[in-house]
Amino acid sequence: MCGIIGVVRKSGNAAEEVFQGLLRLEYRGYDSAGMSALDGGKICTVKRGGRVSNLMPEAERLKGSTAIGHTRWATHGEPNDTNAHPHCSGKFSVVHNGIIENYRQLKEELSDGGATFASDTDSEVIVKLIDFYYKGDALKAVARAAARLQGSFALGVLCADREGIIAVKYKSPAVVGFDGNGAVLCSDIPALPASVTSVCVPEDGDIAEITAETVTFYDSKLTPVNRVRRPIFPEQFTLGQGGYPHYMIKEIHEAERTVAETCGGFFRNVDVKRLTEYVRGADRIIITGCGTAYNAGLAAKSYFTEKCGVFCQVEIASELRYSPPKVTPATLVIAVTQSGETADTIEAVSALKRAGARVVAVTNCGYSQITRVAHLVVPVCAGAEVCVAATKSYIGQLAALYLMAKLTEDLFTAQEELTLAGAGIGELLKSEANAEEIARQCAKSSAVFFLGRGLDYAVAVEASLKLKEVSYVFSDGYPAGELKHGTLALIDENTLSVVVICNPALAEKCCNAVSQIISRRGKVAVITCLADVAEKLKASAAVWLLPQCSAVLSPFVSAVALQLVAYKTAVLLGRDPDKPRNLAKSVTVE
Ligand code: G6P
């Protein structure tokens, strides 16, 4: 949800680095982009609707040792040149990630004082406020303005009267990275330049004065505070597309490795003793998340119910936070979040923690906000995921959650099982012909329904989300048993139903659903690990027989198969699978 970056250099052109940083941050939003550079006491700004690349060739002319930049996911005001950040007023230029909830009231107040506004954004009030409070001390002006803001905000502020950047963090993510040539403010660690070797993660309310020589952190009252500087290590996964045409397909191909790395990370980094106490001591488990992370929770519900025999519920975080259930210290809340920054997930679990529950975060991003909320962290070791649609991180979440559920049984067999599941993914990815055939059908269908029972239902819901977000084909994920209670009314010869059948105990019932759809002239594709089901249905449906896999681990293989289908459908329809329209990877607004 908007990416911000700021670079302060002892030598070299900071503007060039900000442009490169914006390209790396584009997964956070790509509605418009802009940059300001400070050169010889003068701020020069370039901003444009559309992608970061639209800033060229003007961006090339920006020079200076200090620069800030922004890539936008529009919340207030349509994505055009005027609404693009930075917003400027007087001696200031500001980039903002977040939402200013009281912007109407502030705008009114500032307008009464004579201020004029050029954009429709909530963010413009920030720079106008700073300008209003400025009496020669930029730090004080920023602190006074920040104290008036309600909502969430990570800010990068340039002032023409001083070198360096002033940054503010409240609820929206921001980190400060260091290398030998100065400092970099950035929304996310993975988008920092490769030269950065250590980071400070500011606390909510912090204000940072960033120069090429030093970074000083203050609390909201401008009292200096100490923030620990921690080393960061180069990614085990390579950044860049690595020869693949899109990040999405590259990241699908990294799923097998993600399973192995997540197992390794679990044994290396998790406090297994404490986590076992949490899981064994739980009389109820609540899993929560948004989007794909929620869908991983849907699959994990079966794991916890079966392996731990404990009542487990899965809740969408944006709903859970407004109707929190009663919890006790024996309630285990599991927050699943790739980015660790999703505002609804953080708010929901923070409230349950305050009410006394134990919170475990399953996340791909160490140092993220959720790691500071949770009592314990279980890492998903997927490496940076750039494609907006989650693929390998979903598989990593399944692996982490499976290991947690097996804490009541035997971790050693869990590791062996996950190695097999990983090998199944590797085997599946050797041939993509079946995915292409189903993708061709998806691309020409008026709607695609994904159906399954039990774990296959959880996979169906995620497959539907994947298809709709990257291809824009209308789609729904449904429990196969519910077909006759509604969706059947929508079936005709223009629709495709993709039925996932990987559990032998439920196969017969799913085959009935296939017959019911075919009787209504609907097209059917079947995704199955079961050879007998494939044999039985191959005459009436397009059947993809997946590598053999136990029912409990089948989501690892069937979900990857359906990620491939979504990817190939998007490509066939000429969509950009890495940057679906209107979406962003990290949803830090509520
Ligand atoms: C966005 C992303 C999804 C992701 C969801 C939750 O919608 O596009 O891929 O599943 O946010 O994000 P989180 O970082 O909490 O997993």
Coordinates of C-alpha atoms and ligand atoms in Angstrom, one line a residue:
M1 CA 0.0 0.0 0.0
C2 CA 2.3 2.7 -1.3
G3 CA 6.0 2.4 -1.0
I4 CA 8.3 5.2 0.3
I5 CA 12.0 5.5 0.0
G6 CA 14.6 8.2 0.9
V7 CA 18.3 8.2 0.3
V8 CA 21.0 10.4 1.9
R9 CA 24.5 10.0 0.5
K10 CA 28.0 11.2 1.3
S11 CA 28.8 10.9 -2.4
G12 CA 26.9 10.0 -5.5
N13 CA 23.5 10.8 -6.9
A14 CA 20.7 9.9 -4.4
A15 CA 18.0 10.5 -7.0
E16 CA 19.2 7.7 -9.2
E17 CA 19.1 5.3 -6.2
V18 CA 15.6 6.5 -5.3
F19 CA 14.4 5.7 -8.8
Q20 CA 15.9 2.2 -8.6
G21 CA 14.4 1.8 -5.2
L22 CA 11.0 2.7 -6.5
L23 CA 11.2 0.0 -9.1
R24 CA 11.9 -2.5 -6.3
L25 CA 9.0 -1.1 -4.3
E26 CA 6.4 -1.2 -7.1
Y27 CA 4.8 -4.3 -5.6
R28 CA 3.4 -2.0 -2.9
G29 CA 1.4 0.0 -5.5
Y30 CA 1.7 1.2 -9.0
D31 CA -1.0 3.8 -9.6
S32 CA 1.4 6.7 -9.8
A33 CA 4.9 7.6 -8.8
G34 CA 7.1 10.6 -8.0
M35 CA 10.4 11.8 -6.6
S36 CA 12.0 14.9 -5.1
A37 CA 15.7 15.7 -4.9
L38 CA 17.5 18.3 -2.9
D39 CA 20.3 20.0 -4.7
G40 CA 22.1 23.1 -3.5
G41 CA 19.2 24.2 -1.3
K42 CA 16.6 23.7 -4.0
I43 CA 14.0 20.9 -4.2
C44 CA 13.2 19.6 -7.7
T45 CA 10.1 17.3 -8.1
V46 CA 8.9 14.9 -10.8
K47 CA 5.6 13.0 -10.6
R48 CA 3.4 11.1 -13.0
G49 CA 0.3 8.9 -13.1
G50 CA 1.0 5.2 -13.9
R51 CA 4.1 3.1 -13.3
V52 CA 7.5 4.2 -12.0
S53 CA 8.9 3.9 -15.5
N54 CA 6.7 6.9 -16.5
L55 CA 9.0 9.1 -14.5
M56 CA 11.7 8.8 -17.1
P57 CA 13.3 10.7 -18.8
E58 CA 12.6 13.6 -16.3
A59 CA 13.8 11.6 -13.3
E60 CA 17.2 11.2 -15.0
R61 CA 17.7 15.0 -14.7
L62 CA 17.2 15.0 -10.9
K63 CA 20.5 15.4 -9.0
G64 CA 21.5 15.7 -5.4
S65 CA 22.8 13.8 -2.4
T66 CA 19.4 13.7 -0.8
A67 CA 16.2 12.4 -2.4
I68 CA 12.8 10.9 -1.6
G69 CA 10.4 8.9 -3.7
H70 CA 6.9 7.3 -3.6
T71 CA 5.0 4.7 -5.5
R72 CA 1.2 4.9 -4.9
W73 CA -1.7 2.7 -4.3
A74 CA -4.5 5.2 -4.5
T75 CA -6.9 5.6 -1.5
H76 CA -8.0 9.2 -1.8
G77 CA -8.2 10.7 -5.3
E78 CA -7.8 9.0 -8.6
P79 CA -4.3 8.0 -9.8
N80 CA -3.1 11.0 -11.9
D81 CA -0.1 13.4 -12.0
T82 CA -1.6 15.8 -9.5
N83 CA -2.5 13.2 -6.8
A84 CA 0.9 11.6 -7.2
H85 CA 3.4 12.1 -4.3
P86 CA 5.6 13.9 -3.3
H87 CA 3.3 16.8 -2.2
C88 CA 5.1 20.1 -1.8
S89 CA 4.4 23.3 0.1
G90 CA 6.9 26.2 0.8
K91 CA 10.2 24.7 1.6
F92 CA 8.9 21.1 2.0
S93 CA 8.3 18.0 0.0
V94 CA 6.6 15.0 1.6
V95 CA 6.0 11.3 0.7
H96 CA 3.4 9.4 2.7
N97 CA 2.3 5.8 3.1
G98 CA -0.9 5.3 5.1
I99 CA -4.2 7.1 5.6
I100 CA -4.8 10.4 7.4
E101 CA -8.3 9.8 8.9
N102 CA -8.8 13.4 10.1
Y103 CA -7.7 15.0 6.8
R104 CA -11.1 16.7 6.1
Q105 CA -11.0 18.5 9.4
L106 CA -7.3 19.5 9.0
K107 CA -8.0 20.6 5.4
E108 CA -10.8 22.8 6.5
E109 CA -8.8 24.4 9.3
L110 CA -5.8 25.0 7.0
S111 CA -8.1 26.4 4.2
D112 CA -9.6 28.8 6.7
G113 CA -6.1 30.0 7.4
G114 CA -5.6 30.7 3.7
A115 CA -3.9 27.4 2.5
T116 CA -4.8 26.2 -1.0
F117 CA -4.8 22.5 -2.0
A118 CA -3.9 21.1 -5.5
S119 CA -4.8 17.4 -5.0
D120 CA -7.7 15.3 -3.8
T121 CA -5.4 13.3 -1.5
D122 CA -5.5 13.0 2.3
S123 CA -1.7 13.3 2.2
E124 CA -1.4 16.9 1.1
V125 CA -2.6 18.1 4.5
I126 CA 0.6 16.8 6.0
V127 CA 3.0 19.0 4.0
K128 CA 0.6 22.0 4.4
L129 CA 0.6 21.4 8.2
I130 CA 4.4 21.1 8.4
D131 CA 4.8 24.3 6.3
F132 CA 2.3 26.0 8.6
Y133 CA 4.3 25.1 11.7
Y134 CA 7.7 25.9 10.2
K135 CA 9.5 28.8 12.0
G136 CA 13.0 27.8 11.0
D137 CA 13.3 24.4 12.8
A138 CA 12.1 21.7 10.4
L139 CA 12.3 18.9 13.1
K140 CA 10.0 20.8 15.4
A141 CA 7.6 21.6 12.6
V142 CA 7.4 17.9 11.6
A143 CA 6.9 16.8 15.2
R144 CA 4.0 19.4 15.7
A145 CA 2.4 18.3 12.5
A146 CA 2.7 14.6 13.3
A147 CA 1.0 15.2 16.6
R148 CA -2.1 16.5 14.8
L149 CA -2.4 13.5 12.5
Q150 CA -4.8 10.6 13.1
G151 CA -4.6 7.3 11.2
S152 CA -1.4 5.6 10.0
F153 CA 1.6 7.2 8.4
A154 CA 5.2 6.6 7.4
L155 CA 6.6 9.9 6.1
G156 CA 9.8 11.0 4.3
V157 CA 10.2 14.8 4.5
L158 CA 12.7 17.1 2.6
C159 CA 13.3 20.7 3.7
A160 CA 15.1 23.0 1.3
D161 CA 16.9 24.7 4.3
R162 CA 18.7 21.5 5.5
E163 CA 20.4 18.5 4.1
G164 CA 19.0 15.1 5.0
I165 CA 15.6 13.6 5.5
I166 CA 13.2 13.7 8.4
A167 CA 11.2 10.5 8.8
V168 CA 8.2 9.7 10.9
K169 CA 6.6 6.3 11.6
Y170 CA 3.2 5.6 13.0
K171 CA 1.5 2.2 12.3
S172 CA 2.7 2.2 8.7
P173 CA 6.0 0.3 8.1
A174 CA 9.4 2.0 7.8
V175 CA 13.0 0.9 8.3
V176 CA 16.3 2.8 8.1
G177 CA 19.2 1.0 6.4
F178 CA 22.9 1.7 6.6
D179 CA 25.8 1.2 4.3
G180 CA 29.2 2.9 4.2
N181 CA 27.9 5.7 2.1
G182 CA 25.0 7.0 4.2
A183 CA 21.5 5.9 5.0
V184 CA 18.3 4.8 3.3
L185 CA 14.7 5.1 4.5
C186 CA 12.4 2.5 3.1
S187 CA 9.0 0.9 3.6
D188 CA 10.3 -2.7 3.5
I189 CA 13.6 -4.4 4.1
P190 CA 13.6 -6.5 0.9
A191 CA 13.4 -3.3 -1.2
L192 CA 16.6 -1.8 0.4
P193 CA 19.6 -1.5 -1.9
A194 CA 21.9 -4.5 -1.8
S195 CA 24.7 -2.3 -0.3
V196 CA 22.8 -2.1 3.0
T197 CA 24.3 -4.2 5.8
S198 CA 22.3 -3.2 8.9
V199 CA 18.9 -1.7 9.8
C200 CA 17.1 0.1 12.6
V201 CA 13.4 -0.5 12.9
P202 CA 11.7 2.6 14.4
E203 CA 8.9 2.2 16.9
D204 CA 5.5 3.8 16.4
G205 CA 5.6 7.5 17.1
D206 CA 9.4 7.8 16.3
I207 CA 10.8 10.7 14.4
A208 CA 14.2 10.1 12.7
E209 CA 16.7 12.8 11.6
I210 CA 18.6 11.1 8.8
T211 CA 21.8 12.6 7.5
A212 CA 24.7 11.0 5.5
E213 CA 26.8 10.8 8.7
T214 CA 24.3 10.0 11.4
V215 CA 20.7 8.9 12.1
T216 CA 19.1 10.2 15.4
F217 CA 15.8 8.8 16.6
Y218 CA 13.4 10.8 18.8
D219 CA 10.1 10.0 20.4
S220 CA 7.1 12.1 19.5
K221 CA 8.2 14.8 22.1
L222 CA 11.6 15.0 20.4
T223 CA 13.4 13.3 23.3
P224 CA 16.3 11.2 21.8
V225 CA 15.7 7.5 22.0
N226 CA 18.0 4.5 21.3
R227 CA 17.0 2.1 18.5
V228 CA 19.0 -1.1 18.1
R229 CA 20.9 -1.5 14.8
R230 CA 20.8 -5.0 13.6
P231 CA 22.7 -6.7 10.8
I232 CA 20.8 -8.0 7.8
F233 CA 22.1 -10.8 5.6
P234 CA 22.0 -11.3 1.9
E235 CA 18.9 -13.2 0.7
Q236 CA 19.4 -17.0 0.2
F237 CA 16.9 -16.6 -2.7
T238 CA 18.2 -14.5 -5.6
L239 CA 16.4 -11.3 -6.4
G240 CA 15.5 -10.5 -10.0
Q241 CA 13.6 -12.6 -12.4
G242 CA 16.4 -15.1 -13.0
G243 CA 15.6 -15.7 -16.6
Y244 CA 11.8 -16.3 -16.1
P245 CA 9.4 -14.0 -17.9
H246 CA 7.6 -13.0 -14.7
Y247 CA 8.2 -13.1 -11.0
M248 CA 5.0 -15.2 -10.5
I249 CA 6.4 -18.2 -12.4
K250 CA 9.8 -17.8 -10.9
E251 CA 8.3 -17.8 -7.4
I252 CA 6.1 -20.8 -8.2
H253 CA 9.3 -22.6 -9.1
E254 CA 10.7 -21.7 -5.7
A255 CA 8.0 -23.5 -3.8
E256 CA 9.9 -26.7 -3.3
R257 CA 12.9 -24.8 -1.9
T258 CA 10.6 -22.8 0.3
V259 CA 9.3 -26.0 2.0
A260 CA 12.9 -27.1 2.7
E261 CA 14.0 -23.7 3.9
T262 CA 10.9 -23.3 6.1
C263 CA 11.6 -26.7 7.8
G264 CA 15.2 -25.7 8.3
G265 CA 14.2 -22.3 9.7
F266 CA 11.7 -24.0 12.1
F267 CA 14.4 -26.2 13.7
R268 CA 17.0 -23.4 13.7
N269 CA 15.0 -20.4 14.9
V270 CA 11.8 -21.4 16.7
D271 CA 11.6 -21.8 20.4
V272 CA 10.2 -25.3 19.9
K273 CA 9.8 -26.0 23.7
R274 CA 7.7 -22.9 24.3
L275 CA 5.7 -23.4 21.1
T276 CA 4.9 -27.0 22.0
E277 CA 3.7 -25.7 25.4
Y278 CA 1.4 -23.2 23.6
V279 CA 0.0 -25.8 21.2
R280 CA -0.4 -28.6 23.7
G281 CA -1.8 -26.2 26.3
A282 CA -4.4 -24.7 23.9
D283 CA -8.0 -25.5 24.5
R284 CA -8.9 -23.5 21.4
I285 CA -7.0 -22.2 18.3
I286 CA -8.0 -19.2 16.3
I287 CA -6.2 -18.7 13.0
T288 CA -6.5 -15.4 11.3
G289 CA -5.2 -13.5 8.3
C290 CA -6.2 -11.8 5.1
G291 CA -6.3 -13.0 1.4
T292 CA -4.0 -15.9 0.7
A293 CA -2.8 -16.0 4.3
Y294 CA -6.4 -16.6 5.5
N295 CA -6.7 -19.3 2.9
A296 CA -3.6 -21.0 4.3
G297 CA -5.3 -20.9 7.7
L298 CA -8.4 -22.7 6.1
A299 CA -6.1 -25.6 5.2
A300 CA -4.3 -25.6 8.5
K301 CA -7.6 -25.9 10.4
S302 CA -7.7 -29.5 9.2
Y303 CA -4.2 -30.0 10.5
F304 CA -4.8 -28.7 13.9
T305 CA -8.2 -30.4 14.3
E306 CA -6.8 -33.8 13.2
K307 CA -3.4 -33.7 14.7
C308 CA -4.1 -31.9 18.0
G309 CA -7.8 -32.8 18.4
V310 CA -8.4 -29.2 19.5
F311 CA -11.2 -26.9 18.4
C312 CA -9.9 -24.6 15.7
Q313 CA -11.6 -21.7 13.9
V314 CA -10.3 -19.6 11.0
E315 CA -11.3 -15.9 10.9
I316 CA -10.8 -13.2 8.4
A317 CA -8.8 -10.6 10.3
S318 CA -10.8 -7.6 9.1
E319 CA -13.9 -9.2 10.5
L320 CA -12.4 -10.7 13.6
R321 CA -11.2 -7.3 14.9
Y322 CA -14.7 -6.0 15.0
S323 CA -16.2 -9.1 16.7
P324 CA -13.5 -10.4 19.0
P325 CA -14.4 -13.6 20.8
K326 CA -13.8 -14.1 24.5
V327 CA -10.3 -15.5 25.0
T328 CA -8.2 -16.9 27.9
P329 CA -4.5 -17.7 28.3
A330 CA -5.3 -21.1 26.9
T331 CA -6.5 -19.6 23.6
L332 CA -3.8 -19.8 21.0
V333 CA -4.1 -17.2 18.2
I334 CA -2.1 -17.8 15.1
A335 CA -1.6 -14.8 12.8
V336 CA -0.6 -15.8 9.3
T337 CA 0.8 -12.9 7.2
Q338 CA 3.4 -13.0 4.5
S339 CA 4.4 -9.3 4.9
G340 CA 3.9 -9.1 8.7
E341 CA 2.5 -5.6 8.0
T342 CA -1.2 -6.2 7.1
A343 CA -3.1 -3.6 9.2
D344 CA -6.2 -5.7 9.8
T345 CA -4.2 -8.8 10.9
I346 CA -2.1 -6.7 13.3
E347 CA -5.1 -4.9 14.8
A348 CA -7.1 -8.1 15.3
V349 CA -4.3 -10.1 17.0
S350 CA -3.2 -7.1 19.1
A351 CA -6.7 -6.9 20.6
L352 CA -6.8 -10.6 21.3
K353 CA -3.3 -10.4 22.9
R354 CA -4.5 -7.5 25.2
A355 CA -7.5 -9.7 26.1
G356 CA -5.1 -12.4 27.3
A357 CA -4.6 -14.8 24.4
R358 CA -1.2 -16.2 23.3
V359 CA -0.2 -15.0 19.9
V360 CA 2.1 -16.8 17.4
A361 CA 3.0 -15.1 14.1
V362 CA 3.7 -17.1 11.0
T363 CA 5.4 -14.7 8.7
N364 CA 7.8 -14.4 5.8
C365 CA 9.3 -11.1 7.1
G366 CA 11.5 -10.9 10.2
Y367 CA 11.5 -7.5 11.8
S368 CA 8.0 -6.8 10.6
Q369 CA 5.3 -5.3 12.8
I370 CA 3.7 -8.6 13.6
T371 CA 6.9 -10.0 15.0
R372 CA 6.7 -7.2 17.7
V373 CA 3.1 -8.1 18.5
A374 CA 3.5 -11.9 18.8
H375 CA 4.7 -13.8 21.8
L376 CA 6.5 -16.2 19.4
V377 CA 7.4 -16.2 15.7
V378 CA 7.4 -19.1 13.3
P379 CA 9.3 -18.0 10.2
V380 CA 8.2 -18.8 6.6
C381 CA 11.5 -18.9 4.7
A382 CA 10.3 -18.1 1.2
G383 CA 12.7 -15.3 0.5
A384 CA 11.4 -12.0 -1.0
E385 CA 8.2 -12.5 -2.8
V386 CA 7.8 -9.8 -5.5
C387 CA 4.7 -10.9 -7.4
V388 CA 1.6 -9.3 -5.8
A389 CA -0.2 -12.6 -5.8
A390 CA 1.2 -14.9 -3.1
T391 CA 2.5 -18.3 -4.4
K392 CA 5.6 -19.7 -2.7
S393 CA 4.7 -17.9 0.6
Y394 CA 1.4 -19.7 0.7
I395 CA 3.2 -23.0 0.4
G396 CA 5.7 -21.9 3.1
Q397 CA 2.8 -21.0 5.3
L398 CA 1.3 -24.5 4.8
A399 CA 4.7 -26.0 5.8
A400 CA 5.1 -23.9 8.9
L401 CA 1.5 -24.5 10.1
Y402 CA 1.9 -28.3 9.4
L403 CA 5.0 -28.4 11.6
M404 CA 3.2 -26.5 14.3
A405 CA 0.2 -29.0 14.2
K406 CA 2.7 -31.9 14.4
L407 CA 4.2 -30.6 17.6
T408 CA 1.7 -32.8 19.5
E409 CA 2.9 -35.9 17.5
D410 CA 6.3 -36.3 15.9
L411 CA 8.4 -33.5 14.3
F412 CA 10.8 -35.9 12.7
T413 CA 8.1 -37.6 10.6
A414 CA 6.7 -34.2 9.8
Q415 CA 10.0 -33.2 8.3
E416 CA 10.1 -36.4 6.2
E417 CA 6.6 -35.8 5.0
L418 CA 7.3 -32.3 4.0
T419 CA 10.4 -33.4 2.1
L420 CA 8.1 -35.8 0.1
A421 CA 5.6 -33.0 -0.4
G422 CA 8.4 -30.8 -1.7
A423 CA 9.6 -33.5 -4.1
G424 CA 6.0 -33.8 -5.3
I425 CA 6.1 -30.1 -6.2
G426 CA 9.4 -30.6 -8.1
E427 CA 7.9 -33.5 -10.0
L428 CA 4.8 -31.5 -10.9
L429 CA 6.7 -28.6 -12.3
K430 CA 8.6 -30.8 -14.8
S431 CA 5.6 -30.7 -17.1
E432 CA 3.2 -27.8 -17.5
A433 CA 1.2 -29.2 -20.4
N434 CA -1.9 -29.9 -18.3
A435 CA -1.8 -26.5 -16.8
E436 CA -1.8 -25.0 -20.2
E437 CA -4.8 -27.0 -21.3
I438 CA -6.9 -26.0 -18.3
A439 CA -5.7 -22.4 -18.6
R440 CA -7.0 -22.3 -22.2
Q441 CA -10.4 -23.4 -20.9
C442 CA -10.3 -20.8 -18.1
A443 CA -9.5 -18.0 -20.6
K444 CA -12.6 -18.7 -22.7
S445 CA -15.0 -19.3 -19.8
S446 CA -17.5 -16.8 -18.6
A447 CA -16.9 -18.0 -15.0
V448 CA -14.7 -20.6 -13.3
F449 CA -15.8 -22.4 -10.2
F450 CA -13.3 -24.3 -8.0
L451 CA -14.8 -27.0 -5.9
G452 CA -13.5 -29.5 -3.3
R453 CA -14.3 -31.1 0.1
G454 CA -12.2 -30.8 3.2
L455 CA -8.6 -29.8 2.5
D456 CA -9.5 -29.8 -1.2
Y457 CA -12.1 -27.1 -0.5
A458 CA -9.4 -24.9 1.2
V459 CA -7.2 -25.4 -2.0
A460 CA -10.3 -24.5 -4.2
V461 CA -10.8 -21.2 -2.4
E462 CA -7.1 -20.2 -2.8
A463 CA -7.2 -21.3 -6.5
S464 CA -10.2 -19.1 -7.1
L465 CA -8.5 -16.1 -5.5
K466 CA -5.3 -16.7 -7.5
L467 CA -7.2 -17.0 -10.8
K468 CA -9.4 -13.9 -10.3
E469 CA -6.6 -11.7 -9.1
V470 CA -4.1 -12.3 -11.9
S471 CA -6.4 -13.1 -14.9
Y472 CA -9.6 -11.0 -14.0
V473 CA -11.8 -14.0 -15.0
F474 CA -14.8 -14.2 -12.6
S475 CA -14.3 -17.0 -10.2
D476 CA -15.6 -18.5 -7.0
G477 CA -14.3 -21.2 -4.6
Y478 CA -17.0 -23.4 -3.2
P479 CA -17.4 -26.5 -1.0
A480 CA -18.4 -29.3 -3.4
G481 CA -21.3 -30.3 -1.2
E482 CA -22.8 -26.8 -1.5
L483 CA -22.9 -26.9 -5.3
K484 CA -26.6 -28.0 -5.3
H485 CA -27.5 -25.2 -2.9
G486 CA -26.8 -22.4 -5.3
T487 CA -23.8 -22.5 -7.7
L488 CA -25.5 -25.1 -9.8
A489 CA -27.9 -22.4 -11.0
L490 CA -25.0 -20.6 -12.7
I491 CA -23.7 -23.7 -14.5
D492 CA -24.0 -23.7 -18.3
E493 CA -21.8 -24.5 -21.3
N494 CA -19.8 -21.3 -20.9
T495 CA -18.6 -22.1 -17.4
L496 CA -15.8 -24.2 -16.2
S497 CA -15.8 -26.1 -12.9
V498 CA -12.4 -27.2 -11.6
V499 CA -12.9 -30.0 -9.1
V500 CA -10.1 -30.9 -6.7
I501 CA -10.2 -34.5 -5.6
C502 CA -7.2 -35.6 -3.5
N503 CA -8.8 -37.4 -0.6
P504 CA -9.9 -41.0 -1.3
A505 CA -12.4 -40.9 1.5
L506 CA -14.3 -38.0 -0.1
A507 CA -13.6 -38.9 -3.8
E508 CA -16.9 -40.6 -4.5
K509 CA -19.0 -37.7 -3.4
C510 CA -16.8 -35.3 -5.4
C511 CA -17.4 -37.5 -8.5
N512 CA -21.1 -37.0 -8.0
A513 CA -20.6 -33.3 -8.2
V514 CA -18.8 -33.7 -11.5
S515 CA -21.7 -35.7 -12.9
Q516 CA -24.2 -33.1 -11.7
I517 CA -22.2 -30.3 -13.5
I518 CA -21.8 -32.3 -16.7
S519 CA -25.6 -33.1 -16.8
R520 CA -26.1 -29.3 -16.9
R521 CA -23.6 -29.0 -19.9
G522 CA -21.0 -27.3 -17.7
K523 CA -17.3 -28.0 -18.6
V524 CA -15.2 -29.7 -16.0
A525 CA -11.5 -30.1 -15.2
V526 CA -10.4 -32.4 -12.5
I527 CA -7.2 -32.0 -10.4
T528 CA -6.5 -35.3 -8.6
C529 CA -3.7 -37.3 -7.0
L530 CA -5.8 -40.5 -7.3
A531 CA -5.2 -42.7 -10.3
D532 CA -8.6 -44.4 -10.0
V533 CA -10.4 -41.1 -10.0
A534 CA -8.4 -40.0 -13.1
E535 CA -9.3 -43.2 -14.9
K536 CA -13.0 -42.9 -14.0
L537 CA -13.4 -39.3 -15.1
K538 CA -11.1 -39.0 -18.1
A539 CA -13.8 -39.6 -20.6
S540 CA -16.0 -36.7 -19.4
A541 CA -13.6 -34.1 -18.1
A542 CA -10.1 -32.7 -18.6
V543 CA -8.1 -34.6 -16.0
W544 CA -4.8 -33.7 -14.5
L545 CA -3.3 -36.6 -12.6
L546 CA -0.8 -35.0 -10.1
P547 CA 2.2 -36.8 -8.6
Q548 CA 1.0 -39.2 -5.9
C549 CA 0.7 -37.7 -2.5
S550 CA -1.0 -38.4 0.8
A551 CA -4.4 -36.6 1.2
V552 CA -3.0 -34.5 4.1
L553 CA -0.1 -33.2 2.1
S554 CA -1.9 -33.0 -1.2
P555 CA -2.5 -29.2 -0.9
F556 CA 1.2 -28.6 -1.5
V557 CA 1.0 -30.2 -4.9
S558 CA -2.6 -29.3 -5.9
A559 CA -2.2 -25.7 -4.9
V560 CA 0.9 -25.3 -7.0
A561 CA -0.8 -26.9 -9.9
L562 CA -3.6 -24.4 -9.7
Q563 CA -1.1 -21.5 -9.3
L564 CA 0.3 -22.6 -12.6
V565 CA -3.2 -22.6 -14.1
A566 CA -3.8 -19.0 -12.9
Y567 CA -0.5 -17.8 -14.2
K568 CA -0.9 -19.3 -17.6
T569 CA -4.5 -18.0 -17.9
A570 CA -3.2 -14.5 -17.1
V571 CA -0.5 -14.8 -19.7
L572 CA -3.0 -16.1 -22.3
L573 CA -5.2 -13.1 -21.7
G574 CA -2.3 -10.6 -21.9
R575 CA -2.5 -9.6 -18.2
D576 CA 0.6 -8.6 -16.1
P577 CA 0.5 -11.4 -13.5
D578 CA 3.0 -9.7 -11.3
K579 CA 1.0 -6.4 -10.9
P580 CA -2.7 -7.1 -11.1
R581 CA -4.8 -4.0 -11.6
N582 CA -5.9 -2.1 -8.4
L583 CA -4.1 -4.5 -6.0
A584 CA -1.0 -4.2 -3.9
K585 CA 1.1 -6.7 -2.1
S586 CA 1.3 -5.2 1.3
V587 CA -2.0 -3.9 2.6
T588 CA -1.1 -1.5 5.4
V589 CA -4.3 0.4 5.4
E590 CA -7.6 -0.7 7.0
Ligands
G6P1 C1 -2.7 -8.7 -0.3 C2 -1.8 -9.5 -1.2 C3 -2.1 -11.0 -1.0 C4 -2.0 -11.3 0.4 C5 -2.8 -10.4 1.3 C6 -2.5 -10.6 2.8 O1 -4.0 -8.8 -0.7 O2 -2.0 -9.1 -2.6 O3 -1.2 -11.7 -1.8 O4 -2.4 -12.7 0.6 O5 -2.6 -9.1 1.0 O6 -1.1 -10.2 3.0 P1 -0.2 -10.7 4.1 O7 1.1 -10.0 3.9 O8 -0.8 -10.4 5.4 O9 0.0 -12.2 3.9

